[in-house]
Amino acid sequence: SILKLVQKTPGLKMGDLFQQFLSSGGEMSYRSFTRKIDKLSESKLVSLQKAALGKEGNTTLVHLYADKKLTDF
């Protein structure tokens, strides 16, 4: 599943994660894949970080969601 892929390789770019998903036997369009990632983000299972790469354009990095505790501050 998508969540297991994120657990194995956190911090990966969305496109690279999608390629790994396809190579592991997943069948889905890129747009549907991004919708699934967005739902995981809304459920607070993964966190998304927008990144500007200059001439290469923009990307989204997908991380596992880490709860911030009061002791972290």
N, CA, C and O atoms as a Maestro MAE file, in Angstrom:
{
 s_m_m2io_version
 :::
 2.0.0
}

f_m_ct {
 s_m_title
 :::
 protein
 m_atom[292] {
  # First column is atom index #
  i_m_mmod_type
  r_m_x_coord
  r_m_y_coord
  r_m_z_coord
  i_m_residue_number
  s_m_chain_name
  s_m_pdb_residue_name
  s_m_pdb_atom_name
  i_m_atomic_number
  :::
  1 25 0.837 -1.192 0.000 1 A "SER " " N  " 7
  2 3 0.000 0.000 0.000 1 A "SER " " CA " 6
  3 2 0.878 1.249 0.000 1 A "SER " " C  " 6
  4 15 2.093 1.170 0.181 1 A "SER " " O  " 8
  5 25 0.259 2.376 -0.201 2 A "ILE " " N  " 7
  6 3 0.980 3.648 -0.292 2 A "ILE " " CA " 6
  7 2 1.617 3.988 1.044 2 A "ILE " " C  " 6
  8 15 2.758 4.449 1.087 2 A "ILE " " O  " 8
  9 25 0.902 3.770 2.126 3 A "LEU " " N  " 7
  10 3 1.423 4.106 3.451 3 A "LEU " " CA " 6
  11 2 2.680 3.292 3.775 3 A "LEU " " C  " 6
  12 15 3.618 3.817 4.375 3 A "LEU " " O  " 8
  13 25 2.705 2.027 3.384 4 A "LYS " " N  " 7
  14 3 3.895 1.204 3.616 4 A "LYS " " CA " 6
  15 2 5.086 1.723 2.832 4 A "LYS " " C  " 6
  16 15 6.215 1.680 3.320 4 A "LYS " " O  " 8
  17 25 4.848 2.218 1.612 5 A "LEU " " N  " 7
  18 3 5.940 2.798 0.819 5 A "LEU " " CA " 6
  19 2 6.509 4.037 1.502 5 A "LEU " " C  " 6
  20 15 7.722 4.243 1.522 5 A "LEU " " O  " 8
  21 25 5.624 4.858 2.060 6 A "VAL " " N  " 7
  22 3 6.080 6.074 2.750 6 A "VAL " " CA " 6
  23 2 6.862 5.694 4.004 6 A "VAL " " C  " 6
  24 15 7.831 6.365 4.356 6 A "VAL " " O  " 8
  25 25 6.448 4.622 4.680 7 A "GLN " " N  " 7
  26 3 7.173 4.176 5.864 7 A "GLN " " CA " 6
  27 2 8.568 3.699 5.506 7 A "GLN " " C  " 6
  28 15 9.515 3.936 6.255 7 A "GLN " " O  " 8
  29 25 8.708 3.021 4.355 8 A "LYS " " N  " 7
  30 3 10.021 2.523 3.934 8 A "LYS " " CA " 6
  31 2 10.952 3.644 3.506 8 A "LYS " " C  " 6
  32 15 12.141 3.622 3.821 8 A "LYS " " O  " 8
  33 25 10.412 4.629 2.787 9 A "THR " " N  " 7
  34 3 11.242 5.708 2.242 9 A "THR " " CA " 6
  35 2 10.614 7.063 2.528 9 A "THR " " C  " 6
  36 15 10.068 7.689 1.620 9 A "THR " " O  " 8
  37 25 10.680 7.533 3.779 10 A "PRO " " N  " 7
  38 3 10.100 8.841 4.091 10 A "PRO " " CA " 6
  39 2 10.937 9.967 3.480 10 A "PRO " " C  " 6
  40 15 12.148 9.828 3.310 10 A "PRO " " O  " 8
  41 25 10.290 11.067 3.156 11 A "GLY " " N  " 7
  42 3 10.983 12.229 2.619 11 A "GLY " " CA " 6
  43 2 11.204 12.176 1.123 11 A "GLY " " C  " 6
  44 15 11.964 12.978 0.581 11 A "GLY " " O  " 8
  45 25 10.552 11.242 0.447 12 A "LEU " " N  " 7
  46 3 10.711 11.091 -0.995 12 A "LEU " " CA " 6
  47 2 9.811 12.084 -1.729 12 A "LEU " " C  " 6
  48 15 8.761 12.476 -1.220 12 A "LEU " " O  " 8
  49 25 10.230 12.487 -2.929 13 A "LYS " " N  " 7
  50 3 9.400 13.357 -3.745 13 A "LYS " " CA " 6
  51 2 8.181 12.573 -4.216 13 A "LYS " " C  " 6
  52 15 8.236 11.354 -4.381 13 A "LYS " " O  " 8
  53 25 7.086 13.284 -4.429 14 A "MET " " N  " 7
  54 3 5.827 12.647 -4.804 14 A "MET " " CA " 6
  55 2 5.983 11.834 -6.094 14 A "MET " " C  " 6
  56 15 5.475 10.716 -6.169 14 A "MET " " O  " 8
  57 25 6.660 12.357 -7.091 15 A "GLY " " N  " 7
  58 3 6.834 11.649 -8.353 15 A "GLY " " CA " 6
  59 2 7.667 10.388 -8.188 15 A "GLY " " C  " 6
  60 15 7.353 9.357 -8.783 15 A "GLY " " O  " 8
  61 25 8.725 10.457 -7.388 16 A "ASP " " N  " 7
  62 3 9.565 9.278 -7.143 16 A "ASP " " CA " 6
  63 2 8.789 8.214 -6.378 16 A "ASP " " C  " 6
  64 15 8.932 7.020 -6.639 16 A "ASP " " O  " 8
  65 25 7.965 8.661 -5.430 17 A "LEU " " N  " 7
  66 3 7.130 7.728 -4.673 17 A "LEU " " CA " 6
  67 2 6.135 7.034 -5.600 17 A "LEU " " C  " 6
  68 15 5.873 5.840 -5.461 17 A "LEU " " O  " 8
  69 25 5.582 7.797 -6.550 18 A "PHE " " N  " 7
  70 3 4.646 7.230 -7.516 18 A "PHE " " CA " 6
  71 2 5.332 6.181 -8.388 18 A "PHE " " C  " 6
  72 15 4.742 5.139 -8.676 18 A "PHE " " O  " 8
  73 25 6.564 6.439 -8.810 19 A "GLN " " N  " 7
  74 3 7.303 5.463 -9.622 19 A "GLN " " CA " 6
  75 2 7.546 4.170 -8.834 19 A "GLN " " C  " 6
  76 15 7.431 3.073 -9.381 19 A "GLN " " O  " 8
  77 25 7.883 4.310 -7.547 20 A "GLN " " N  " 7
  78 3 8.067 3.125 -6.708 20 A "GLN " " CA " 6
  79 2 6.754 2.360 -6.552 20 A "GLN " " C  " 6
  80 15 6.737 1.129 -6.542 20 A "GLN " " O  " 8
  81 25 5.665 3.100 -6.430 21 A "PHE " " N  " 7
  82 3 4.343 2.491 -6.312 21 A "PHE " " CA " 6
  83 2 4.026 1.660 -7.557 21 A "PHE " " C  " 6
  84 15 3.538 0.535 -7.450 21 A "PHE " " O  " 8
  85 25 4.305 2.220 -8.740 22 A "LEU " " N  " 7
  86 3 4.053 1.499 -9.985 22 A "LEU " " CA " 6
  87 2 4.944 0.271 -10.112 22 A "LEU " " C  " 6
  88 15 4.494 -0.789 -10.547 22 A "LEU " " O  " 8
  89 25 6.210 0.416 -9.730 23 A "SER " " N  " 7
  90 3 7.138 -0.710 -9.866 23 A "SER " " CA " 6
  91 2 6.839 -1.835 -8.872 23 A "SER " " C  " 6
  92 15 7.236 -2.981 -9.084 23 A "SER " " O  " 8
  93 25 6.141 -1.500 -7.791 24 A "SER " " N  " 7
  94 3 5.782 -2.545 -6.819 24 A "SER " " CA " 6
  95 2 4.454 -3.216 -7.173 24 A "SER " " C  " 6
  96 15 3.917 -3.998 -6.388 24 A "SER " " O  " 8
  97 25 3.932 -2.905 -8.356 25 A "GLY " " N  " 7
  98 3 2.713 -3.573 -8.816 25 A "GLY " " CA " 6
  99 2 1.450 -2.753 -8.683 25 A "GLY " " C  " 6
  100 15 0.366 -3.249 -8.989 25 A "GLY " " O  " 8
  101 25 1.554 -1.519 -8.238 26 A "GLY " " N  " 7
  102 3 0.371 -0.677 -8.098 26 A "GLY " " CA " 6
  103 2 -0.124 -0.199 -9.454 26 A "GLY " " C  " 6
  104 15 0.669 0.054 -10.362 26 A "GLY " " O  " 8
  105 25 -1.426 -0.078 -9.583 27 A "GLU " " N  " 7
  106 3 -2.015 0.410 -10.825 27 A "GLU " " CA " 6
  107 2 -2.953 1.556 -10.504 27 A "GLU " " C  " 6
  108 15 -4.011 1.365 -9.903 27 A "GLU " " O  " 8
  109 25 -2.546 2.761 -10.917 28 A "MET " " N  " 7
  110 3 -3.334 3.949 -10.634 28 A "MET " " CA " 6
  111 2 -2.740 5.095 -11.442 28 A "MET " " C  " 6
  112 15 -1.544 5.092 -11.737 28 A "MET " " O  " 8
  113 25 -3.564 6.073 -11.801 29 A "SER " " N  " 7
  114 3 -3.024 7.243 -12.480 29 A "SER " " CA " 6
  115 2 -2.352 8.155 -11.447 29 A "SER " " C  " 6
  116 15 -2.615 8.054 -10.249 29 A "SER " " O  " 8
  117 25 -1.483 9.041 -11.931 30 A "TYR " " N  " 7
  118 3 -0.764 9.935 -11.025 30 A "TYR " " CA " 6
  119 2 -1.740 10.830 -10.266 30 A "TYR " " C  " 6
  120 15 -1.558 11.093 -9.077 30 A "TYR " " O  " 8
  121 25 -2.769 11.291 -10.956 31 A "ARG " " N  " 7
  122 3 -3.742 12.181 -10.309 31 A "ARG " " CA " 6
  123 2 -4.472 11.463 -9.168 31 A "ARG " " C  " 6
  124 15 -4.661 12.033 -8.093 31 A "ARG " " O  " 8
  125 25 -4.878 10.218 -9.406 32 A "SER " " N  " 7
  126 3 -5.548 9.446 -8.351 32 A "SER " " CA " 6
  127 2 -4.588 9.197 -7.191 32 A "SER " " C  " 6
  128 15 -4.988 9.215 -6.027 32 A "SER " " O  " 8
  129 25 -3.323 8.965 -7.520 33 A "PHE " " N  " 7
  130 3 -2.301 8.750 -6.496 33 A "PHE " " CA " 6
  131 2 -2.169 9.989 -5.605 33 A "PHE " " C  " 6
  132 15 -2.090 9.872 -4.382 33 A "PHE " " O  " 8
  133 25 -2.145 11.177 -6.222 34 A "THR " " N  " 7
  134 3 -2.033 12.401 -5.419 34 A "THR " " CA " 6
  135 2 -3.268 12.603 -4.547 34 A "THR " " C  " 6
  136 15 -3.161 13.108 -3.429 34 A "THR " " O  " 8
  137 25 -4.431 12.215 -5.045 35 A "ARG " " N  " 7
  138 3 -5.650 12.318 -4.221 35 A "ARG " " CA " 6
  139 2 -5.562 11.404 -3.005 35 A "ARG " " C  " 6
  140 15 -5.951 11.792 -1.904 35 A "ARG " " O  " 8
  141 25 -5.047 10.184 -3.203 36 A "LYS " " N  " 7
  142 3 -4.880 9.246 -2.075 36 A "LYS " " CA " 6
  143 2 -3.907 9.815 -1.045 36 A "LYS " " C  " 6
  144 15 -4.153 9.734 0.158 36 A "LYS " " O  " 8
  145 25 -2.794 10.393 -1.525 37 A "ILE " " N  " 7
  146 3 -1.817 11.004 -0.621 37 A "ILE " " CA " 6
  147 2 -2.466 12.160 0.139 37 A "ILE " " C  " 6
  148 15 -2.225 12.321 1.335 37 A "ILE " " O  " 8
  149 25 -3.285 12.964 -0.539 38 A "ASP " " N  " 7
  150 3 -3.971 14.076 0.126 38 A "ASP " " CA " 6
  151 2 -4.916 13.565 1.213 38 A "ASP " " C  " 6
  152 15 -5.024 14.179 2.275 38 A "ASP " " O  " 8
  153 25 -5.603 12.446 0.957 39 A "LYS " " N  " 7
  154 3 -6.497 11.876 1.980 39 A "LYS " " CA " 6
  155 2 -5.700 11.367 3.176 39 A "LYS " " C  " 6
  156 15 -6.129 11.513 4.321 39 A "LYS " " O  " 8
  157 25 -4.531 10.766 2.906 40 A "LEU " " N  " 7
  158 3 -3.670 10.321 4.010 40 A "LEU " " CA " 6
  159 2 -3.192 11.520 4.822 40 A "LEU " " C  " 6
  160 15 -3.044 11.439 6.042 40 A "LEU " " O  " 8
  161 25 -2.952 12.632 4.134 41 A "SER " " N  " 7
  162 3 -2.515 13.843 4.821 41 A "SER " " CA " 6
  163 2 -3.640 14.411 5.695 41 A "SER " " C  " 6
  164 15 -3.401 14.847 6.821 41 A "SER " " O  " 8
  165 25 -4.864 14.401 5.165 42 A "GLU " " N  " 7
  166 3 -6.008 14.891 5.946 42 A "GLU " " CA " 6
  167 2 -6.250 14.016 7.174 42 A "GLU " " C  " 6
  168 15 -6.708 14.502 8.208 42 A "GLU " " O  " 8
  169 25 -5.944 12.735 7.055 43 A "SER " " N  " 7
  170 3 -6.100 11.800 8.173 43 A "SER " " CA " 6
  171 2 -4.923 11.857 9.138 43 A "SER " " C  " 6
  172 15 -4.893 11.143 10.141 43 A "SER " " O  " 8
  173 25 -3.960 12.710 8.824 44 A "LYS " " N  " 7
  174 3 -2.754 12.912 9.636 44 A "LYS " " CA " 6
  175 2 -1.904 11.640 9.739 44 A "LYS " " C  " 6
  176 15 -1.292 11.373 10.773 44 A "LYS " " O  " 8
  177 25 -1.875 10.864 8.653 45 A "LEU " " N  " 7
  178 3 -1.003 9.694 8.595 45 A "LEU " " CA " 6
  179 2 0.320 10.041 7.919 45 A "LEU " " C  " 6
  180 15 1.359 9.468 8.243 45 A "LEU " " O  " 8
  181 25 0.274 10.985 6.975 46 A "VAL " " N  " 7
  182 3 1.493 11.494 6.343 46 A "VAL " " CA " 6
  183 2 1.445 13.013 6.377 46 A "VAL " " C  " 6
  184 15 0.376 13.609 6.509 46 A "VAL " " O  " 8
  185 25 2.620 13.635 6.255 47 A "SER " " N  " 7
  186 3 2.663 15.090 6.158 47 A "SER " " CA " 6
  187 2 3.309 15.448 4.835 47 A "SER " " C  " 6
  188 15 4.218 14.766 4.361 47 A "SER " " O  " 8
  189 25 2.824 16.533 4.246 48 A "LEU " " N  " 7
  190 3 3.311 16.980 2.952 48 A "LEU " " CA " 6
  191 2 4.078 18.281 3.133 48 A "LEU " " C  " 6
  192 15 3.661 19.164 3.883 48 A "LEU " " O  " 8
  193 25 5.198 18.386 2.440 49 A "GLN " " N  " 7
  194 3 6.028 19.585 2.525 49 A "GLN " " CA " 6
  195 2 6.292 20.067 1.109 49 A "GLN " " C  " 6
  196 15 6.914 19.362 0.314 49 A "GLN " " O  " 8
  197 25 5.817 21.275 0.789 50 A "LYS " " N  " 7
  198 3 6.046 21.856 -0.529 50 A "LYS " " CA " 6
  199 2 7.482 22.359 -0.594 50 A "LYS " " C  " 6
  200 15 7.977 22.959 0.360 50 A "LYS " " O  " 8
  201 25 8.148 22.116 -1.714 51 A "ALA " " N  " 7
  202 3 9.538 22.541 -1.863 51 A "ALA " " CA " 6
  203 2 9.731 23.149 -3.244 51 A "ALA " " C  " 6
  204 15 9.259 22.610 -4.245 51 A "ALA " " O  " 8
  205 25 10.431 24.278 -3.286 52 A "ALA " " N  " 7
  206 3 10.776 24.928 -4.548 52 A "ALA " " CA " 6
  207 2 12.207 24.549 -4.894 52 A "ALA " " C  " 6
  208 15 13.123 24.772 -4.102 52 A "ALA " " O  " 8
  209 25 12.397 23.981 -6.067 53 A "LEU " " N  " 7
  210 3 13.719 23.506 -6.465 53 A "LEU " " CA " 6
  211 2 14.379 24.427 -7.495 53 A "LEU " " C  " 6
  212 15 15.274 23.996 -8.223 53 A "LEU " " O  " 8
  213 25 13.953 25.670 -7.561 54 A "GLY " " N  " 7
  214 3 14.563 26.614 -8.495 54 A "GLY " " CA " 6
  215 2 14.172 26.296 -9.925 54 A "GLY " " C  " 6
  216 15 12.986 26.247 -10.252 54 A "GLY " " O  " 8
  217 25 15.167 26.077 -10.784 55 A "LYS " " N  " 7
  218 3 14.899 25.828 -12.204 55 A "LYS " " CA " 6
  219 2 14.176 24.510 -12.442 55 A "LYS " " C  " 6
  220 15 13.500 24.347 -13.458 55 A "LYS " " O  " 8
  221 25 14.312 23.575 -11.519 56 A "GLU " " N  " 7
  222 3 13.658 22.272 -11.678 56 A "GLU " " CA " 6
  223 2 12.165 22.339 -11.373 56 A "GLU " " C  " 6
  224 15 11.442 21.387 -11.670 56 A "GLU " " O  " 8
  225 25 11.689 23.425 -10.796 57 A "GLY " " N  " 7
  226 3 10.270 23.578 -10.498 57 A "GLY " " CA " 6
  227 2 9.949 23.288 -9.047 57 A "GLY " " C  " 6
  228 15 10.824 23.306 -8.181 57 A "GLY " " O  " 8
  229 25 8.677 23.020 -8.801 58 A "ASN " " N  " 7
  230 3 8.199 22.752 -7.442 58 A "ASN " " CA " 6
  231 2 7.945 21.258 -7.274 58 A "ASN " " C  " 6
  232 15 7.707 20.542 -8.247 58 A "ASN " " O  " 8
  233 25 8.000 20.808 -6.046 59 A "THR " " N  " 7
  234 3 7.700 19.409 -5.749 59 A "THR " " CA " 6
  235 2 7.086 19.317 -4.360 59 A "THR " " C  " 6
  236 15 7.087 20.283 -3.597 59 A "THR " " O  " 8
  237 25 6.570 18.157 -4.053 60 A "THR " " N  " 7
  238 3 6.007 17.889 -2.737 60 A "THR " " CA " 6
  239 2 6.753 16.710 -2.139 60 A "THR " " C  " 6
  240 15 6.865 15.655 -2.763 60 A "THR " " O  " 8
  241 25 7.258 16.890 -0.939 61 A "LEU " " N  " 7
  242 3 7.946 15.821 -0.227 61 A "LEU " " CA " 6
  243 2 6.947 15.167 0.722 61 A "LEU " " C  " 6
  244 15 6.193 15.850 1.414 61 A "LEU " " O  " 8
  245 25 6.952 13.844 0.747 62 A "VAL " " N  " 7
  246 3 5.997 13.088 1.566 62 A "VAL " " CA " 6
  247 2 6.747 12.470 2.740 62 A "VAL " " C  " 6
  248 15 7.692 11.704 2.551 62 A "VAL " " O  " 8
  249 25 6.317 12.810 3.956 63 A "HIS " " N  " 7
  250 3 6.929 12.297 5.184 63 A "HIS " " CA " 6
  251 2 5.866 11.574 5.998 63 A "HIS " " C  " 6
  252 15 4.670 11.813 5.830 63 A "HIS " " O  " 8
  253 25 6.311 10.694 6.874 64 A "LEU " " N  " 7
  254 3 5.391 10.134 7.857 64 A "LEU " " CA " 6
  255 2 4.998 11.239 8.822 64 A "LEU " " C  " 6
  256 15 5.815 12.100 9.147 64 A "LEU " " O  " 8
  257 25 3.757 11.221 9.281 65 A "TYR " " N  " 7
  258 3 3.307 12.255 10.198 65 A "TYR " " CA " 6
  259 2 3.900 12.010 11.578 65 A "TYR " " C  " 6
  260 15 3.805 10.909 12.121 65 A "TYR " " O  " 8
  261 25 4.504 13.033 12.130 66 A "ALA " " N  " 7
  262 3 5.076 12.932 13.480 66 A "ALA " " CA " 6
  263 2 4.336 13.908 14.385 66 A "ALA " " C  " 6
  264 15 4.357 15.119 14.162 66 A "ALA " " O  " 8
  265 25 3.696 13.377 15.385 67 A "ASP " " N  " 7
  266 3 2.994 14.233 16.350 67 A "ASP " " CA " 6
  267 2 3.999 15.034 17.159 67 A "ASP " " C  " 6
  268 15 4.990 14.490 17.646 67 A "ASP " " O  " 8
  269 25 3.742 16.317 17.300 68 A "LYS " " N  " 7
  270 3 4.586 17.142 18.154 68 A "LYS " " CA " 6
  271 2 4.031 17.064 19.576 68 A "LYS " " C  " 6
  272 15 2.841 17.273 19.811 68 A "LYS " " O  " 8
  273 25 4.906 16.763 20.493 69 A "LYS " " N  " 7
  274 3 4.502 16.685 21.890 69 A "LYS " " CA " 6
  275 2 4.960 17.960 22.591 69 A "LYS " " C  " 6
  276 15 5.796 18.697 22.068 69 A "LYS " " O  " 8
  277 25 4.423 18.210 23.745 70 A "LEU " " N  " 7
  278 3 4.801 19.410 24.488 70 A "LEU " " CA " 6
  279 2 6.274 19.392 24.848 70 A "LEU " " C  " 6
  280 15 6.886 20.452 24.970 70 A "LEU " " O  " 8
  281 25 6.859 18.212 25.020 71 A "THR " " N  " 7
  282 3 8.279 18.123 25.382 71 A "THR " " CA " 6
  283 2 9.195 18.453 24.205 71 A "THR " " C  " 6
  284 15 10.396 18.644 24.395 71 A "THR " " O  " 8
  285 25 8.636 18.524 22.970 72 A "ASP " " N  " 7
  286 3 9.454 18.832 21.799 72 A "ASP " " CA " 6
  287 2 9.778 20.320 21.696 72 A "ASP " " C  " 6
  288 15 10.666 20.707 20.936 72 A "ASP " " O  " 8
  289 25 9.071 21.154 22.449 73 A "PHE " " N  " 7
  290 3 9.274 22.608 22.322 73 A "PHE " " CA " 6
  291 2 10.284 23.135 23.296 73 A "PHE " " C  " 6
  292 15 10.561 24.335 23.310 73 A "PHE " " O  " 8
  :::
 }
 m_bond[291] {
  # First column is bond index #
  i_m_from
  i_m_to
  i_m_order
  :::
  1 1 2 1
  2 2 3 1
  3 3 4 2
  4 3 5 1
  5 5 6 1
  6 6 7 1
  7 7 8 2
  8 7 9 1
  9 9 10 1
  10 10 11 1
  11 11 12 2
  12 11 13 1
  13 13 14 1
  14 14 15 1
  15 15 16 2
  16 15 17 1
  17 17 18 1
  18 18 19 1
  19 19 20 2
  20 19 21 1
  21 21 22 1
  22 22 23 1
  23 23 24 2
  24 23 25 1
  25 25 26 1
  26 26 27 1
  27 27 28 2
  28 27 29 1
  29 29 30 1
  30 30 31 1
  31 31 32 2
  32 31 33 1
  33 33 34 1
  34 34 35 1
  35 35 36 2
  36 35 37 1
  37 37 38 1
  38 38 39 1
  39 39 40 2
  40 39 41 1
  41 41 42 1
  42 42 43 1
  43 43 44 2
  44 43 45 1
  45 45 46 1
  46 46 47 1
  47 47 48 2
  48 47 49 1
  49 49 50 1
  50 50 51 1
  51 51 52 2
  52 51 53 1
  53 53 54 1
  54 54 55 1
  55 55 56 2
  56 55 57 1
  57 57 58 1
  58 58 59 1
  59 59 60 2
  60 59 61 1
  61 61 62 1
  62 62 63 1
  63 63 64 2
  64 63 65 1
  65 65 66 1
  66 66 67 1
  67 67 68 2
  68 67 69 1
  69 69 70 1
  70 70 71 1
  71 71 72 2
  72 71 73 1
  73 73 74 1
  74 74 75 1
  75 75 76 2
  76 75 77 1
  77 77 78 1
  78 78 79 1
  79 79 80 2
  80 79 81 1
  81 81 82 1
  82 82 83 1
  83 83 84 2
  84 83 85 1
  85 85 86 1
  86 86 87 1
  87 87 88 2
  88 87 89 1
  89 89 90 1
  90 90 91 1
  91 91 92 2
  92 91 93 1
  93 93 94 1
  94 94 95 1
  95 95 96 2
  96 95 97 1
  97 97 98 1
  98 98 99 1
  99 99 100 2
  100 99 101 1
  101 101 102 1
  102 102 103 1
  103 103 104 2
  104 103 105 1
  105 105 106 1
  106 106 107 1
  107 107 108 2
  108 107 109 1
  109 109 110 1
  110 110 111 1
  111 111 112 2
  112 111 113 1
  113 113 114 1
  114 114 115 1
  115 115 116 2
  116 115 117 1
  117 117 118 1
  118 118 119 1
  119 119 120 2
  120 119 121 1
  121 121 122 1
  122 122 123 1
  123 123 124 2
  124 123 125 1
  125 125 126 1
  126 126 127 1
  127 127 128 2
  128 127 129 1
  129 129 130 1
  130 130 131 1
  131 131 132 2
  132 131 133 1
  133 133 134 1
  134 134 135 1
  135 135 136 2
  136 135 137 1
  137 137 138 1
  138 138 139 1
  139 139 140 2
  140 139 141 1
  141 141 142 1
  142 142 143 1
  143 143 144 2
  144 143 145 1
  145 145 146 1
  146 146 147 1
  147 147 148 2
  148 147 149 1
  149 149 150 1
  150 150 151 1
  151 151 152 2
  152 151 153 1
  153 153 154 1
  154 154 155 1
  155 155 156 2
  156 155 157 1
  157 157 158 1
  158 158 159 1
  159 159 160 2
  160 159 161 1
  161 161 162 1
  162 162 163 1
  163 163 164 2
  164 163 165 1
  165 165 166 1
  166 166 167 1
  167 167 168 2
  168 167 169 1
  169 169 170 1
  170 170 171 1
  171 171 172 2
  172 171 173 1
  173 173 174 1
  174 174 175 1
  175 175 176 2
  176 175 177 1
  177 177 178 1
  178 178 179 1
  179 179 180 2
  180 179 181 1
  181 181 182 1
  182 182 183 1
  183 183 184 2
  184 183 185 1
  185 185 186 1
  186 186 187 1
  187 187 188 2
  188 187 189 1
  189 189 190 1
  190 190 191 1
  191 191 192 2
  192 191 193 1
  193 193 194 1
  194 194 195 1
  195 195 196 2
  196 195 197 1
  197 197 198 1
  198 198 199 1
  199 199 200 2
  200 199 201 1
  201 201 202 1
  202 202 203 1
  203 203 204 2
  204 203 205 1
  205 205 206 1
  206 206 207 1
  207 207 208 2
  208 207 209 1
  209 209 210 1
  210 210 211 1
  211 211 212 2
  212 211 213 1
  213 213 214 1
  214 214 215 1
  215 215 216 2
  216 215 217 1
  217 217 218 1
  218 218 219 1
  219 219 220 2
  220 219 221 1
  221 221 222 1
  222 222 223 1
  223 223 224 2
  224 223 225 1
  225 225 226 1
  226 226 227 1
  227 227 228 2
  228 227 229 1
  229 229 230 1
  230 230 231 1
  231 231 232 2
  232 231 233 1
  233 233 234 1
  234 234 235 1
  235 235 236 2
  236 235 237 1
  237 237 238 1
  238 238 239 1
  239 239 240 2
  240 239 241 1
  241 241 242 1
  242 242 243 1
  243 243 244 2
  244 243 245 1
  245 245 246 1
  246 246 247 1
  247 247 248 2
  248 247 249 1
  249 249 250 1
  250 250 251 1
  251 251 252 2
  252 251 253 1
  253 253 254 1
  254 254 255 1
  255 255 256 2
  256 255 257 1
  257 257 258 1
  258 258 259 1
  259 259 260 2
  260 259 261 1
  261 261 262 1
  262 262 263 1
  263 263 264 2
  264 263 265 1
  265 265 266 1
  266 266 267 1
  267 267 268 2
  268 267 269 1
  269 269 270 1
  270 270 271 1
  271 271 272 2
  272 271 273 1
  273 273 274 1
  274 274 275 1
  275 275 276 2
  276 275 277 1
  277 277 278 1
  278 278 279 1
  279 279 280 2
  280 279 281 1
  281 281 282 1
  282 282 283 1
  283 283 284 2
  284 283 285 1
  285 285 286 1
  286 286 287 1
  287 287 288 2
  288 287 289 1
  289 289 290 1
  290 290 291 1
  291 291 292 2
  :::
 }
}
